[in-house]
Amino acid sequence: MMKAALVQQVEKCIRQGKVRRAIRLLRQAADAGETPLLCYQKLAELYRMQRHYQRAIWALRQAMRHTTDRDPLRTLLIEVMMESGNWDGAVQECRRWLRESPDHPVPLEHLMDAYWHRMEFQQALEFANRLVQLQPSSPHYRLRRAQLLDDMGRRAQAVEEYERLAFDRDAPFEVAFLAQLELGRLDQQQMEILMPLLMEDPAFRLQFLHDPIAAVRQRGFRFSNAAEEMLTYLPEEVRLMNNQAKRHGGYS
């Protein structure tokens, strides 16, 4: 641990807003070989707080030289790179980590995030799938994959994944609750498209009257099971719209 006197001095400087002085104290201590690992970690934290990202990255790399347990520091390093907008650097660091530990979930998830941010969705999905394959029972990775599929416009797959999570008894409450919210959002968005379509498209309206579920799926909609069940009660209302359209010459 850092010497108690140094810790007290650094904390006092931070409380007084004298961050530069705290940084000087830490650098002097690290240069003198006084608990360099913890000094560099604290330096990285202060540099990051000031948004001096390159210095934070430097401090983290210095800290990594003084420990054999590098994973927590590598995680921070990648996060700082992403926070600074250095996505290429973050990707390189993740791939370097994976060469050493091919199935490590942290670099895999960060690679998914990096490609997702850059809208390189297919590559992001490859890493999302790999995470789920490595930890198939992890609700966290399944939720993230569902959100990615949602962003990609692959609605049917997203709905199916959200549906499984929403009713997974082993999923944490917050994951199941969020999946329910996402299902409700997708149902609402699709319903806002569906209703005008029923009013404006006579051919689709007739298909819907015959088989509502098949009709909406044929048009690319994919509702939750609960919403699809509700759709089966809509044909009667649609018939009323159909009759009104006939009376007003909506179609022949």
PDB file of C-alpha atoms in Angstrom:
ATOM      1  CA  MET A   1       0.000   0.000   0.000  1.00  0.00           C
ATOM      2  CA  MET A   2       1.027   3.609  -0.435  1.00  0.00           C
ATOM      3  CA  LYS A   3       2.574   5.109   2.649  1.00  0.00           C
ATOM      4  CA  ALA A   4      -0.066   6.580   4.925  1.00  0.00           C
ATOM      5  CA  ALA A   5       1.515  10.050   4.864  1.00  0.00           C
ATOM      6  CA  LEU A   6       1.486  10.128   1.069  1.00  0.00           C
ATOM      7  CA  VAL A   7      -2.113   8.951   0.942  1.00  0.00           C
ATOM      8  CA  GLN A   8      -3.140  11.678   3.363  1.00  0.00           C
ATOM      9  CA  GLN A   9      -1.289  14.355   1.392  1.00  0.00           C
ATOM     10  CA  VAL A  10      -2.791  13.261  -1.914  1.00  0.00           C
ATOM     11  CA  GLU A  11      -6.326  13.057  -0.536  1.00  0.00           C
ATOM     12  CA  LYS A  12      -5.951  16.462   1.122  1.00  0.00           C
ATOM     13  CA  CYS A  13      -4.804  18.016  -2.164  1.00  0.00           C
ATOM     14  CA  ILE A  14      -7.753  16.490  -4.012  1.00  0.00           C
ATOM     15  CA  ARG A  15     -10.226  17.760  -1.408  1.00  0.00           C
ATOM     16  CA  GLN A  16      -8.729  21.241  -1.724  1.00  0.00           C
ATOM     17  CA  GLY A  17      -8.927  21.114  -5.510  1.00  0.00           C
ATOM     18  CA  LYS A  18      -5.126  21.005  -5.857  1.00  0.00           C
ATOM     19  CA  VAL A  19      -5.125  18.118  -8.312  1.00  0.00           C
ATOM     20  CA  ARG A  20      -1.881  19.184 -10.014  1.00  0.00           C
ATOM     21  CA  ARG A  21      -0.059  19.086  -6.688  1.00  0.00           C
ATOM     22  CA  ALA A  22      -1.519  15.628  -5.996  1.00  0.00           C
ATOM     23  CA  ILE A  23      -0.233  14.491  -9.382  1.00  0.00           C
ATOM     24  CA  ARG A  24       3.251  15.875  -8.650  1.00  0.00           C
ATOM     25  CA  LEU A  25       3.364  14.054  -5.330  1.00  0.00           C
ATOM     26  CA  LEU A  26       2.332  10.779  -6.948  1.00  0.00           C
ATOM     27  CA  ARG A  27       4.853  11.083  -9.767  1.00  0.00           C
ATOM     28  CA  GLN A  28       7.657  11.874  -7.345  1.00  0.00           C
ATOM     29  CA  ALA A  29       6.723   8.860  -5.224  1.00  0.00           C
ATOM     30  CA  ALA A  30       6.507   6.572  -8.262  1.00  0.00           C
ATOM     31  CA  ASP A  31       9.890   7.789  -9.548  1.00  0.00           C
ATOM     32  CA  ALA A  32      11.354   7.062  -6.129  1.00  0.00           C
ATOM     33  CA  GLY A  33      10.001   3.509  -6.285  1.00  0.00           C
ATOM     34  CA  GLU A  34       7.451   3.996  -3.506  1.00  0.00           C
ATOM     35  CA  THR A  35       4.560   1.620  -4.303  1.00  0.00           C
ATOM     36  CA  PRO A  36       4.700   2.516  -8.016  1.00  0.00           C
ATOM     37  CA  LEU A  37       1.735   0.299  -8.916  1.00  0.00           C
ATOM     38  CA  LEU A  38      -0.685   2.163  -6.668  1.00  0.00           C
ATOM     39  CA  CYS A  39       0.841   5.543  -7.520  1.00  0.00           C
ATOM     40  CA  TYR A  40       0.387   4.985 -11.246  1.00  0.00           C
ATOM     41  CA  GLN A  41      -3.150   3.679 -10.713  1.00  0.00           C
ATOM     42  CA  LYS A  42      -4.045   6.835  -8.779  1.00  0.00           C
ATOM     43  CA  LEU A  43      -2.347   8.972 -11.427  1.00  0.00           C
ATOM     44  CA  ALA A  44      -4.435   7.305 -14.128  1.00  0.00           C
ATOM     45  CA  GLU A  45      -7.587   7.995 -12.121  1.00  0.00           C
ATOM     46  CA  LEU A  46      -6.708  11.698 -11.724  1.00  0.00           C
ATOM     47  CA  TYR A  47      -5.666  12.127 -15.357  1.00  0.00           C
ATOM     48  CA  ARG A  48      -8.896  10.476 -16.473  1.00  0.00           C
ATOM     49  CA  MET A  49     -10.897  12.741 -14.183  1.00  0.00           C
ATOM     50  CA  GLN A  50      -9.241  15.724 -15.903  1.00  0.00           C
ATOM     51  CA  ARG A  51      -9.826  14.141 -19.326  1.00  0.00           C
ATOM     52  CA  HIS A  52      -6.096  14.015 -19.950  1.00  0.00           C
ATOM     53  CA  TYR A  53      -6.600  10.687 -21.644  1.00  0.00           C
ATOM     54  CA  GLN A  54      -3.157  10.175 -23.170  1.00  0.00           C
ATOM     55  CA  ARG A  55      -1.570  10.709 -19.770  1.00  0.00           C
ATOM     56  CA  ALA A  56      -4.073   8.329 -18.195  1.00  0.00           C
ATOM     57  CA  ILE A  57      -3.166   5.717 -20.811  1.00  0.00           C
ATOM     58  CA  TRP A  58       0.535   6.277 -20.098  1.00  0.00           C
ATOM     59  CA  ALA A  59      -0.030   5.877 -16.340  1.00  0.00           C
ATOM     60  CA  LEU A  60      -1.993   2.656 -16.831  1.00  0.00           C
ATOM     61  CA  ARG A  61       0.738   1.198 -19.033  1.00  0.00           C
ATOM     62  CA  GLN A  62       3.293   2.102 -16.364  1.00  0.00           C
ATOM     63  CA  ALA A  63       1.143   0.437 -13.700  1.00  0.00           C
ATOM     64  CA  MET A  64       0.907  -2.730 -15.806  1.00  0.00           C
ATOM     65  CA  ARG A  65       4.697  -3.046 -15.665  1.00  0.00           C
ATOM     66  CA  HIS A  66       4.526  -3.427 -11.888  1.00  0.00           C
ATOM     67  CA  THR A  67       2.025  -6.273 -11.536  1.00  0.00           C
ATOM     68  CA  THR A  68       1.364  -9.781 -12.780  1.00  0.00           C
ATOM     69  CA  ASP A  69      -2.414  -9.319 -12.409  1.00  0.00           C
ATOM     70  CA  ARG A  70      -2.849  -7.094 -15.448  1.00  0.00           C
ATOM     71  CA  ASP A  71      -6.458  -7.831 -16.377  1.00  0.00           C
ATOM     72  CA  PRO A  72      -8.124  -5.110 -14.252  1.00  0.00           C
ATOM     73  CA  LEU A  73      -5.656  -2.530 -15.590  1.00  0.00           C
ATOM     74  CA  ARG A  74      -6.125  -3.682 -19.180  1.00  0.00           C
ATOM     75  CA  THR A  75      -9.866  -3.328 -18.727  1.00  0.00           C
ATOM     76  CA  LEU A  76      -9.391   0.247 -17.509  1.00  0.00           C
ATOM     77  CA  LEU A  77      -6.961   0.949 -20.341  1.00  0.00           C
ATOM     78  CA  ILE A  78      -9.472  -0.128 -22.981  1.00  0.00           C
ATOM     79  CA  GLU A  79     -12.260   1.836 -21.303  1.00  0.00           C
ATOM     80  CA  VAL A  80     -10.120   5.003 -21.248  1.00  0.00           C
ATOM     81  CA  MET A  81      -9.237   4.522 -24.915  1.00  0.00           C
ATOM     82  CA  MET A  82     -12.910   4.206 -25.813  1.00  0.00           C
ATOM     83  CA  GLU A  83     -13.818   7.178 -23.634  1.00  0.00           C
ATOM     84  CA  SER A  84     -11.203   9.271 -25.444  1.00  0.00           C
ATOM     85  CA  GLY A  85     -12.511   8.220 -28.856  1.00  0.00           C
ATOM     86  CA  ASN A  86      -9.468   6.096 -29.648  1.00  0.00           C
ATOM     87  CA  TRP A  87     -11.524   3.174 -30.928  1.00  0.00           C
ATOM     88  CA  ASP A  88      -8.738   1.818 -33.145  1.00  0.00           C
ATOM     89  CA  GLY A  89      -6.378   1.689 -30.181  1.00  0.00           C
ATOM     90  CA  ALA A  90      -9.029  -0.049 -28.083  1.00  0.00           C
ATOM     91  CA  VAL A  91      -9.585  -2.663 -30.792  1.00  0.00           C
ATOM     92  CA  GLN A  92      -5.845  -3.313 -31.074  1.00  0.00           C
ATOM     93  CA  GLU A  93      -5.535  -3.695 -27.302  1.00  0.00           C
ATOM     94  CA  CYS A  94      -8.480  -6.109 -27.221  1.00  0.00           C
ATOM     95  CA  ARG A  95      -7.042  -8.229 -30.018  1.00  0.00           C
ATOM     96  CA  ARG A  96      -3.660  -8.307 -28.278  1.00  0.00           C
ATOM     97  CA  TRP A  97      -5.394  -9.533 -25.134  1.00  0.00           C
ATOM     98  CA  LEU A  98      -7.316 -12.191 -27.076  1.00  0.00           C
ATOM     99  CA  ARG A  99      -4.095 -13.541 -28.574  1.00  0.00           C
ATOM    100  CA  GLU A 100      -3.069 -14.327 -24.992  1.00  0.00           C
ATOM    101  CA  SER A 101      -6.533 -15.429 -23.745  1.00  0.00           C
ATOM    102  CA  PRO A 102      -8.751 -16.304 -26.753  1.00  0.00           C
ATOM    103  CA  ASP A 103     -11.957 -16.793 -24.738  1.00  0.00           C
ATOM    104  CA  HIS A 104     -11.654 -13.943 -22.247  1.00  0.00           C
ATOM    105  CA  PRO A 105     -15.077 -12.232 -22.056  1.00  0.00           C
ATOM    106  CA  VAL A 106     -13.807  -8.697 -21.294  1.00  0.00           C
ATOM    107  CA  PRO A 107     -11.962  -8.054 -24.588  1.00  0.00           C
ATOM    108  CA  LEU A 108     -14.719  -9.885 -26.473  1.00  0.00           C
ATOM    109  CA  GLU A 109     -17.382  -7.592 -25.034  1.00  0.00           C
ATOM    110  CA  HIS A 110     -15.286  -4.488 -25.630  1.00  0.00           C
ATOM    111  CA  LEU A 111     -14.737  -5.543 -29.249  1.00  0.00           C
ATOM    112  CA  MET A 112     -18.486  -5.956 -29.616  1.00  0.00           C
ATOM    113  CA  ASP A 113     -18.945  -2.446 -28.197  1.00  0.00           C
ATOM    114  CA  ALA A 114     -16.275  -0.946 -30.453  1.00  0.00           C
ATOM    115  CA  TYR A 115     -17.690  -2.387 -33.670  1.00  0.00           C
ATOM    116  CA  TRP A 116     -21.226  -1.571 -32.529  1.00  0.00           C
ATOM    117  CA  HIS A 117     -20.200   2.058 -31.941  1.00  0.00           C
ATOM    118  CA  ARG A 118     -18.641   2.186 -35.416  1.00  0.00           C
ATOM    119  CA  MET A 119     -21.850   0.691 -36.840  1.00  0.00           C
ATOM    120  CA  GLU A 120     -19.943  -2.314 -38.147  1.00  0.00           C
ATOM    121  CA  PHE A 121     -22.846  -4.439 -37.021  1.00  0.00           C
ATOM    122  CA  GLN A 122     -21.914  -7.770 -38.547  1.00  0.00           C
ATOM    123  CA  GLN A 123     -18.557  -7.836 -36.785  1.00  0.00           C
ATOM    124  CA  ALA A 124     -20.212  -6.718 -33.543  1.00  0.00           C
ATOM    125  CA  LEU A 125     -22.703  -9.568 -33.899  1.00  0.00           C
ATOM    126  CA  GLU A 126     -19.903 -12.100 -34.378  1.00  0.00           C
ATOM    127  CA  PHE A 127     -18.493 -11.156 -30.974  1.00  0.00           C
ATOM    128  CA  ALA A 128     -21.964 -11.067 -29.387  1.00  0.00           C
ATOM    129  CA  ASN A 129     -22.625 -14.593 -30.664  1.00  0.00           C
ATOM    130  CA  ARG A 130     -19.263 -15.749 -29.384  1.00  0.00           C
ATOM    131  CA  LEU A 131     -20.007 -14.370 -25.912  1.00  0.00           C
ATOM    132  CA  VAL A 132     -23.361 -16.166 -25.832  1.00  0.00           C
ATOM    133  CA  GLN A 133     -21.733 -19.400 -27.021  1.00  0.00           C
ATOM    134  CA  LEU A 134     -19.095 -19.156 -24.298  1.00  0.00           C
ATOM    135  CA  GLN A 135     -21.646 -18.348 -21.586  1.00  0.00           C
ATOM    136  CA  PRO A 136     -25.045 -19.511 -22.905  1.00  0.00           C
ATOM    137  CA  SER A 137     -26.716 -19.104 -19.526  1.00  0.00           C
ATOM    138  CA  SER A 138     -25.638 -15.466 -19.127  1.00  0.00           C
ATOM    139  CA  PRO A 139     -28.731 -13.206 -19.371  1.00  0.00           C
ATOM    140  CA  HIS A 140     -26.440 -10.164 -19.660  1.00  0.00           C
ATOM    141  CA  TYR A 141     -24.864 -11.287 -22.937  1.00  0.00           C
ATOM    142  CA  ARG A 142     -28.202 -12.461 -24.346  1.00  0.00           C
ATOM    143  CA  LEU A 143     -29.737  -9.079 -23.557  1.00  0.00           C
ATOM    144  CA  ARG A 144     -26.875  -7.241 -25.213  1.00  0.00           C
ATOM    145  CA  ARG A 145     -27.190  -9.433 -28.302  1.00  0.00           C
ATOM    146  CA  ALA A 146     -30.935  -8.744 -28.432  1.00  0.00           C
ATOM    147  CA  GLN A 147     -30.266  -4.996 -28.252  1.00  0.00           C
ATOM    148  CA  LEU A 148     -27.699  -5.289 -31.030  1.00  0.00           C
ATOM    149  CA  LEU A 149     -30.111  -7.247 -33.241  1.00  0.00           C
ATOM    150  CA  ASP A 150     -32.711  -4.569 -32.499  1.00  0.00           C
ATOM    151  CA  ASP A 151     -30.293  -1.836 -33.665  1.00  0.00           C
ATOM    152  CA  MET A 152     -29.537  -3.860 -36.791  1.00  0.00           C
ATOM    153  CA  GLY A 153     -33.239  -3.902 -37.681  1.00  0.00           C
ATOM    154  CA  ARG A 154     -33.449  -7.669 -37.248  1.00  0.00           C
ATOM    155  CA  ARG A 155     -36.708  -7.286 -35.393  1.00  0.00           C
ATOM    156  CA  ALA A 156     -37.894 -10.886 -35.408  1.00  0.00           C
ATOM    157  CA  GLN A 157     -34.701 -12.198 -33.802  1.00  0.00           C
ATOM    158  CA  ALA A 158     -34.648  -9.342 -31.295  1.00  0.00           C
ATOM    159  CA  VAL A 159     -38.255  -9.980 -30.254  1.00  0.00           C
ATOM    160  CA  GLU A 160     -37.608 -13.708 -29.823  1.00  0.00           C
ATOM    161  CA  GLU A 161     -34.566 -13.016 -27.639  1.00  0.00           C
ATOM    162  CA  TYR A 162     -36.371 -10.387 -25.560  1.00  0.00           C
ATOM    163  CA  GLU A 163     -39.294 -12.786 -25.159  1.00  0.00           C
ATOM    164  CA  ARG A 164     -37.061 -15.556 -23.823  1.00  0.00           C
ATOM    165  CA  LEU A 165     -35.369 -13.179 -21.386  1.00  0.00           C
ATOM    166  CA  ALA A 166     -38.611 -11.608 -20.191  1.00  0.00           C
ATOM    167  CA  PHE A 167     -39.921 -14.988 -19.061  1.00  0.00           C
ATOM    168  CA  ASP A 168     -36.646 -16.588 -17.986  1.00  0.00           C
ATOM    169  CA  ARG A 169     -37.049 -17.431 -14.303  1.00  0.00           C
ATOM    170  CA  ASP A 170     -33.289 -17.557 -13.864  1.00  0.00           C
ATOM    171  CA  ALA A 171     -32.716 -14.074 -15.296  1.00  0.00           C
ATOM    172  CA  PRO A 172     -32.102 -11.236 -12.819  1.00  0.00           C
ATOM    173  CA  PHE A 173     -35.137  -9.036 -12.248  1.00  0.00           C
ATOM    174  CA  GLU A 174     -33.552  -6.007 -13.930  1.00  0.00           C
ATOM    175  CA  VAL A 175     -32.754  -8.001 -17.087  1.00  0.00           C
ATOM    176  CA  ALA A 176     -36.248  -9.498 -17.335  1.00  0.00           C
ATOM    177  CA  PHE A 177     -37.813  -6.097 -16.649  1.00  0.00           C
ATOM    178  CA  LEU A 178     -35.706  -4.374 -19.308  1.00  0.00           C
ATOM    179  CA  ALA A 179     -36.568  -7.116 -21.808  1.00  0.00           C
ATOM    180  CA  GLN A 180     -40.267  -6.523 -21.066  1.00  0.00           C
ATOM    181  CA  LEU A 181     -39.812  -2.791 -21.650  1.00  0.00           C
ATOM    182  CA  GLU A 182     -38.038  -3.423 -24.953  1.00  0.00           C
ATOM    183  CA  LEU A 183     -40.813  -5.772 -26.066  1.00  0.00           C
ATOM    184  CA  GLY A 184     -43.406  -3.138 -25.229  1.00  0.00           C
ATOM    185  CA  ARG A 185     -41.465  -0.505 -27.159  1.00  0.00           C
ATOM    186  CA  LEU A 186     -41.173  -2.686 -30.260  1.00  0.00           C
ATOM    187  CA  ASP A 187     -44.855  -3.638 -30.089  1.00  0.00           C
ATOM    188  CA  GLN A 188     -45.852   0.026 -29.794  1.00  0.00           C
ATOM    189  CA  GLN A 189     -43.612   1.114 -32.676  1.00  0.00           C
ATOM    190  CA  GLN A 190     -44.981  -1.597 -34.934  1.00  0.00           C
ATOM    191  CA  MET A 191     -48.577  -0.909 -33.947  1.00  0.00           C
ATOM    192  CA  GLU A 192     -48.109   2.742 -34.949  1.00  0.00           C
ATOM    193  CA  ILE A 193     -47.149   1.506 -38.422  1.00  0.00           C
ATOM    194  CA  LEU A 194     -49.714  -1.282 -38.602  1.00  0.00           C
ATOM    195  CA  MET A 195     -52.885   0.706 -37.914  1.00  0.00           C
ATOM    196  CA  PRO A 196     -52.447   3.277 -40.727  1.00  0.00           C
ATOM    197  CA  LEU A 197     -51.480   0.431 -43.050  1.00  0.00           C
ATOM    198  CA  LEU A 198     -54.746  -1.353 -42.271  1.00  0.00           C
ATOM    199  CA  MET A 199     -56.676   1.810 -43.059  1.00  0.00           C
ATOM    200  CA  GLU A 200     -54.814   2.638 -46.273  1.00  0.00           C
ATOM    201  CA  ASP A 201     -54.164  -0.768 -47.876  1.00  0.00           C
ATOM    202  CA  PRO A 202     -57.351  -2.670 -48.838  1.00  0.00           C
ATOM    203  CA  ALA A 203     -55.494  -5.813 -49.948  1.00  0.00           C
ATOM    204  CA  PHE A 204     -53.594  -6.025 -46.679  1.00  0.00           C
ATOM    205  CA  ARG A 205     -56.804  -5.381 -44.760  1.00  0.00           C
ATOM    206  CA  LEU A 206     -58.459  -8.390 -46.393  1.00  0.00           C
ATOM    207  CA  GLN A 207     -55.431 -10.578 -45.630  1.00  0.00           C
ATOM    208  CA  PHE A 208     -55.558  -9.411 -42.025  1.00  0.00           C
ATOM    209  CA  LEU A 209     -59.255 -10.291 -41.769  1.00  0.00           C
ATOM    210  CA  HIS A 210     -58.508 -13.819 -42.966  1.00  0.00           C
ATOM    211  CA  ASP A 211     -55.403 -14.477 -40.818  1.00  0.00           C
ATOM    212  CA  PRO A 212     -54.054 -11.533 -38.811  1.00  0.00           C
ATOM    213  CA  ILE A 213     -50.845 -13.205 -37.611  1.00  0.00           C
ATOM    214  CA  ALA A 214     -49.837 -14.507 -41.030  1.00  0.00           C
ATOM    215  CA  ALA A 215     -50.708 -11.163 -42.621  1.00  0.00           C
ATOM    216  CA  VAL A 216     -48.541  -9.072 -40.310  1.00  0.00           C
ATOM    217  CA  ARG A 217     -45.624 -11.495 -40.448  1.00  0.00           C
ATOM    218  CA  GLN A 218     -45.774 -11.525 -44.241  1.00  0.00           C
ATOM    219  CA  ARG A 219     -45.330  -7.748 -44.139  1.00  0.00           C
ATOM    220  CA  GLY A 220     -42.254  -8.055 -41.930  1.00  0.00           C
ATOM    221  CA  PHE A 221     -43.836  -7.320 -38.557  1.00  0.00           C
ATOM    222  CA  ARG A 222     -42.880  -9.403 -35.547  1.00  0.00           C
ATOM    223  CA  PHE A 223     -44.862  -8.747 -32.392  1.00  0.00           C
ATOM    224  CA  SER A 224     -44.449 -10.316 -28.979  1.00  0.00           C
ATOM    225  CA  ASN A 225     -46.611 -13.347 -28.228  1.00  0.00           C
ATOM    226  CA  ALA A 226     -48.896 -11.236 -26.028  1.00  0.00           C
ATOM    227  CA  ALA A 227     -49.330  -8.625 -28.754  1.00  0.00           C
ATOM    228  CA  GLU A 228     -49.977 -11.277 -31.398  1.00  0.00           C
ATOM    229  CA  GLU A 229     -52.690 -12.742 -29.209  1.00  0.00           C
ATOM    230  CA  MET A 230     -54.227  -9.286 -28.979  1.00  0.00           C
ATOM    231  CA  LEU A 231     -54.102  -8.972 -32.773  1.00  0.00           C
ATOM    232  CA  THR A 232     -56.405 -11.961 -33.104  1.00  0.00           C
ATOM    233  CA  TYR A 233     -59.163  -9.857 -31.521  1.00  0.00           C
ATOM    234  CA  LEU A 234     -58.704  -6.993 -33.974  1.00  0.00           C
ATOM    235  CA  PRO A 235     -60.396  -8.415 -37.102  1.00  0.00           C
ATOM    236  CA  GLU A 236     -63.846  -7.444 -35.815  1.00  0.00           C
ATOM    237  CA  GLU A 237     -62.738  -3.824 -35.505  1.00  0.00           C
ATOM    238  CA  VAL A 238     -61.097  -4.057 -38.911  1.00  0.00           C
ATOM    239  CA  ARG A 239     -64.342  -5.380 -40.397  1.00  0.00           C
ATOM    240  CA  LEU A 240     -66.056  -2.267 -39.106  1.00  0.00           C
ATOM    241  CA  MET A 241     -63.361  -0.152 -40.772  1.00  0.00           C
ATOM    242  CA  ASN A 242     -63.777  -2.248 -43.896  1.00  0.00           C
ATOM    243  CA  ASN A 243     -67.520  -1.613 -43.989  1.00  0.00           C
ATOM    244  CA  GLN A 244     -67.027   2.103 -43.389  1.00  0.00           C
ATOM    245  CA  ALA A 245     -64.499   2.236 -46.209  1.00  0.00           C
ATOM    246  CA  LYS A 246     -66.976   0.546 -48.529  1.00  0.00           C
ATOM    247  CA  ARG A 247     -69.721   3.002 -47.592  1.00  0.00           C
ATOM    248  CA  HIS A 248     -67.431   5.940 -48.231  1.00  0.00           C
ATOM    249  CA  GLY A 249     -66.025   4.530 -51.451  1.00  0.00           C
ATOM    250  CA  GLY A 250     -62.628   3.737 -49.993  1.00  0.00           C
ATOM    251  CA  TYR A 251     -62.229   0.901 -52.472  1.00  0.00           C
ATOM    252  CA  SER A 252     -64.389  -1.197 -54.741  1.00  0.00           C
TER     253      SER A 252
END
